[in-house]
XYZ file of C-alpha atoms in Angstrom:
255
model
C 0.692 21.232 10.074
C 2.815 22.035 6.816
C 0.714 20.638 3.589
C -2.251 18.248 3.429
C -1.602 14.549 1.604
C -3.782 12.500 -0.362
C -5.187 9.546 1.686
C -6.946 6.699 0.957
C -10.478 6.535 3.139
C -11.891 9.070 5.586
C -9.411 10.853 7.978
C -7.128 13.394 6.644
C -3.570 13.091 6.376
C -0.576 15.916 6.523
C 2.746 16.248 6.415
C 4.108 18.035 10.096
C 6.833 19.565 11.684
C 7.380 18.546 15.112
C 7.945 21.741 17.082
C 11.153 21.985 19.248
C 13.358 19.315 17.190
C 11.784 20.593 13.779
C 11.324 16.564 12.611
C 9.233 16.337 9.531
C 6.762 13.477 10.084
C 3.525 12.401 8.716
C 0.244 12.699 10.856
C -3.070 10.581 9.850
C -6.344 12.068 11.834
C -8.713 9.575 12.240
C -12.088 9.423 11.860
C -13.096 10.381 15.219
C -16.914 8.596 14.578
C -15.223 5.398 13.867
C -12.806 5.565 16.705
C -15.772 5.351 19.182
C -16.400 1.946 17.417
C -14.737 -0.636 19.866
C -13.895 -3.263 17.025
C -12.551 -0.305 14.884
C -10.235 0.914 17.542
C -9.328 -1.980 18.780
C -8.016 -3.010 15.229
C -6.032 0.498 14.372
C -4.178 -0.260 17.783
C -3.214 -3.786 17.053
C -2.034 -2.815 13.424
C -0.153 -0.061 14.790
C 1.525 -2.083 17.554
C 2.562 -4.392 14.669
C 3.399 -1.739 12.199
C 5.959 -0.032 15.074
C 7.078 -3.443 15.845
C 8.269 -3.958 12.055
C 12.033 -3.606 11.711
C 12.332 -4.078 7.634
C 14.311 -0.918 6.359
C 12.166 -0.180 3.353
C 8.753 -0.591 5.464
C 7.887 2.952 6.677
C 7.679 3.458 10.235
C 4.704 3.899 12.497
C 5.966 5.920 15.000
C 3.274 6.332 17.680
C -0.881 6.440 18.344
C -2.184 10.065 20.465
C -5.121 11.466 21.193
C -5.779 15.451 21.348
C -9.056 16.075 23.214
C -11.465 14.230 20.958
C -8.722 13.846 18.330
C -6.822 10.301 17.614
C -4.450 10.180 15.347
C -0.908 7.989 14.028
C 2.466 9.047 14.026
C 4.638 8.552 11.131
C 7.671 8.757 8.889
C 7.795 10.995 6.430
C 8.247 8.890 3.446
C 8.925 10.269 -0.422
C 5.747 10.857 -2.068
C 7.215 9.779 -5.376
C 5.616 6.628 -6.382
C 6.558 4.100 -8.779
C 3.656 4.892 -10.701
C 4.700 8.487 -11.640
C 8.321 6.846 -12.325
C 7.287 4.107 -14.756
C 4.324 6.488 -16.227
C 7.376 9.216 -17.241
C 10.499 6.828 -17.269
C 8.763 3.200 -18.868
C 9.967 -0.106 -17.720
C 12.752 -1.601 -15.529
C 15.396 -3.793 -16.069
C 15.139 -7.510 -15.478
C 17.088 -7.503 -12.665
C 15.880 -4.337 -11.262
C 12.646 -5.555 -11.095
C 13.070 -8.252 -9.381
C 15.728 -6.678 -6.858
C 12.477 -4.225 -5.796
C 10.624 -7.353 -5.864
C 12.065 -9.271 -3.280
C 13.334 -6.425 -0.975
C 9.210 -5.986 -0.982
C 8.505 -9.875 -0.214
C 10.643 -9.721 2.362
C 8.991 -6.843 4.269
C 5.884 -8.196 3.659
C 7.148 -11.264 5.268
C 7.768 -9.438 8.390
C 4.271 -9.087 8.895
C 3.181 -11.891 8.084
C 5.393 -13.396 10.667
C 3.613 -10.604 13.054
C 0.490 -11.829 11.943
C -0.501 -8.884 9.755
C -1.216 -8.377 6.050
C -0.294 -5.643 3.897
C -3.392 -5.087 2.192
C -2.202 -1.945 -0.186
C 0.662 -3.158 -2.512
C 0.547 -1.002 -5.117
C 2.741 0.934 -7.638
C 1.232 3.663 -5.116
C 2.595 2.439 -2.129
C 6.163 2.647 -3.642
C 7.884 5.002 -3.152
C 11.336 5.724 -4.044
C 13.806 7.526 -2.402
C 16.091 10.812 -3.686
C 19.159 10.226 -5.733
C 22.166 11.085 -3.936
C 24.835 14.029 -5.186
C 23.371 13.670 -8.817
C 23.175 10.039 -8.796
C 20.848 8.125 -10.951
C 16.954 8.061 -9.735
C 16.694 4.949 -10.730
C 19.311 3.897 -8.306
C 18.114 5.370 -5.696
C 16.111 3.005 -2.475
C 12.853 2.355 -2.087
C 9.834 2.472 0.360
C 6.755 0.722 0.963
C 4.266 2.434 2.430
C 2.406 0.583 5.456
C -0.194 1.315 7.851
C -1.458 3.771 7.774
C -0.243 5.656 5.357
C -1.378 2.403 2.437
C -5.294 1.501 2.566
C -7.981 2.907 4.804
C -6.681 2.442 8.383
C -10.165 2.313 9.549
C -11.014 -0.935 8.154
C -10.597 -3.876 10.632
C -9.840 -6.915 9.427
C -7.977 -5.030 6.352
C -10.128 -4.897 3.413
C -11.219 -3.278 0.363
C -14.428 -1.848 0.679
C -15.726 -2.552 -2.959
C -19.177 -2.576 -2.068
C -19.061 1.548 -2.237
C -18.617 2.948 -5.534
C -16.552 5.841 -5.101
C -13.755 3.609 -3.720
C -13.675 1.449 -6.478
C -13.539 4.524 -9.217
C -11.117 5.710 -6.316
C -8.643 2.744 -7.348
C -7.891 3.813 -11.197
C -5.003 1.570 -12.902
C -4.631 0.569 -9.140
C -7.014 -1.880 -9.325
C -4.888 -3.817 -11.701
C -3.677 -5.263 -7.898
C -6.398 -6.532 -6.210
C -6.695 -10.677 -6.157
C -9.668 -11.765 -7.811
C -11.000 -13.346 -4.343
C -11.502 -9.827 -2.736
C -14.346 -8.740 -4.775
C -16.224 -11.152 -3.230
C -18.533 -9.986 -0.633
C -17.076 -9.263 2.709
C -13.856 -10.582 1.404
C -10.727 -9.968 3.834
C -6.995 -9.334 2.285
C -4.608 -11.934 3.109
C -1.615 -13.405 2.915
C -2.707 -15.138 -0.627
C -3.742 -11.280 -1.866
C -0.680 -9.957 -0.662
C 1.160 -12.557 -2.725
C -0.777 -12.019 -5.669
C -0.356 -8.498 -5.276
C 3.613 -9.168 -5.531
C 2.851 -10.673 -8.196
C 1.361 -7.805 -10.583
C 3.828 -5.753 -9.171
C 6.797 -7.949 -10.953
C 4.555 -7.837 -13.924
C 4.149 -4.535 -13.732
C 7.789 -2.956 -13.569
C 8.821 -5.853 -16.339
C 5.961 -4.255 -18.652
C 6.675 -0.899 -17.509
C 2.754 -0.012 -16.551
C -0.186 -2.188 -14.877
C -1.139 -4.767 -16.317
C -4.530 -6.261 -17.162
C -5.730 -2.573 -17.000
C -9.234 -2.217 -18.888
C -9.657 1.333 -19.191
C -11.902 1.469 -15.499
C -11.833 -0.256 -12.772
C -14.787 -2.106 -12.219
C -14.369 -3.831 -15.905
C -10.631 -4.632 -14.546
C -11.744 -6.645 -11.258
C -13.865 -8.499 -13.192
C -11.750 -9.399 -16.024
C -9.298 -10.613 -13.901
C -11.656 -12.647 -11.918
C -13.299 -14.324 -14.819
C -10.300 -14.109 -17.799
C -7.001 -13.752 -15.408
C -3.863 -11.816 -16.132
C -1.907 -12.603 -19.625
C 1.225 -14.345 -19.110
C 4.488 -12.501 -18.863
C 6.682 -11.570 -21.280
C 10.102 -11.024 -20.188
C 13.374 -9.500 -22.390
C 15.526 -12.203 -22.537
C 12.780 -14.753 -22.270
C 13.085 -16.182 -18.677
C 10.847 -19.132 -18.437
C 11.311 -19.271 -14.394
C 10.464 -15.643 -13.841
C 7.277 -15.737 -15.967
C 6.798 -19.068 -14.084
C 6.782 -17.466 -10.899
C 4.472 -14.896 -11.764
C 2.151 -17.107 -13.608
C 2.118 -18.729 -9.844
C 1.754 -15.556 -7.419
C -1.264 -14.216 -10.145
C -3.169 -17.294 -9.772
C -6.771 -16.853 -10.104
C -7.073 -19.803 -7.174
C -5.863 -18.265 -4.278
């Protein structure tokens, strides 16, 4: 174990070295109490499977599912923790075509699962992460990753979901919350492809505008004013109708 991670939901998660060929991976520990839970288990290894199965180059890869004695735990890349949230909160906005070139490159991943019959769940500025320039190069140039399972959203939760009913985890979301579809903060909603669309969405909206949008200052006032009042429309330099047309569509308050 090298340095301990921030993680969303219970677990821990590090950053390792793998002794012998000195690989740097990331390890999530589950939470061994939920493990004994059949349906809970059961759903980690099926999003796992799927995860490993993924072959989209920005996804980041789940590598493998072990058990220690009474510890379980996931197997992964080690992925940048730079996320496009520090980037546009020190850098501001992205071009245009930028934008959309991350946009896409994410819609297609996401695809992928979908396909596998998975969801996302976690797209966030958070989950993107972008990769180091190379030999001075400009940062902004540089690739990017999207976190998956299990390093984006609590890994525990089977079907994916937010668990909104639990304060904590809301305040837990800050500016984040900016993109969750309006339809999850119903009770015992389930993400879905339709979230994970809307998701894409905000996150177009958000590297046009340079920060989230629709933020309210917390987050419970921001999953309710987009549930009840929506996003406001984008505004794109160079005032592309079609782009702000295909947001307007993917932030739909009607799934």
């Amino acid at each position: 174990l090298m340095t301990r991670i921030d993680a969303d939901g219970p677990g821990l998660l590090f950053r390792v070295r793998e002794e012998g060929s000195g690989r740097r991976l990331q390890l999530r520990l589950l939470e061994r109490s939920l493990c004994k839970q059949q349906d809970v288990w059961t759903g980690i290894v099926r999003r796992a499977t799927i995860s490993h199965a993924a072959r989209s180059p920005i996804l980041s890869k789940t590598l493998a599912v072990d058990k220690v004695g009474s510890h379980r735990f996931i197997l992964c890349e080690d992925i940048p923790l730079t996320t496009l949230a520090d980037e546009l909160a020190a850098d501001g906005s992205l071009p245009v075509a930028a934008a959309v070139g991350i946009a896409v490159a994410v819609a297609r991943a996401v695809a992928e699962l979908h396909r596998l019959d998975d969801v996302h769940g976690a797209i966030t500025l958070a989950a993107l992460r972008r990769e180091p320039a190379q030999d001075g190069g400009d940062p902004r140039a540089a690739g990017i990753r999207l976190a998956q399972f299990p390093l984006a959203g609590d890994p525990h939760l089977h079907p994916p979901r937010l668990p909104l009913e639990l304060k904590d985890r809301i305040d837990a979301l800050g500016p984040q919350a900016c993109f969750v579809a309006p339809e999850l903060t119903e009770p015992s909603a389930v993400c879905t492809v339709q979230s994970d669309l809307y998701a894409i969405g905000c996150l177009v909206h958000a590297l046009v505008a340079g920060e989230p949008v629709g933020w309210q200052g917390d987050p419970r006032r921001t999953l309710a004013h987009a549930a009840t009042v929506g996003l406001p429309p984008l505004v794109a330099p160079g005032g592309s109708a079609m782009l702000a047309g295909v947001v307007a569509t993917l932030t739909a308050r009607d799934p």
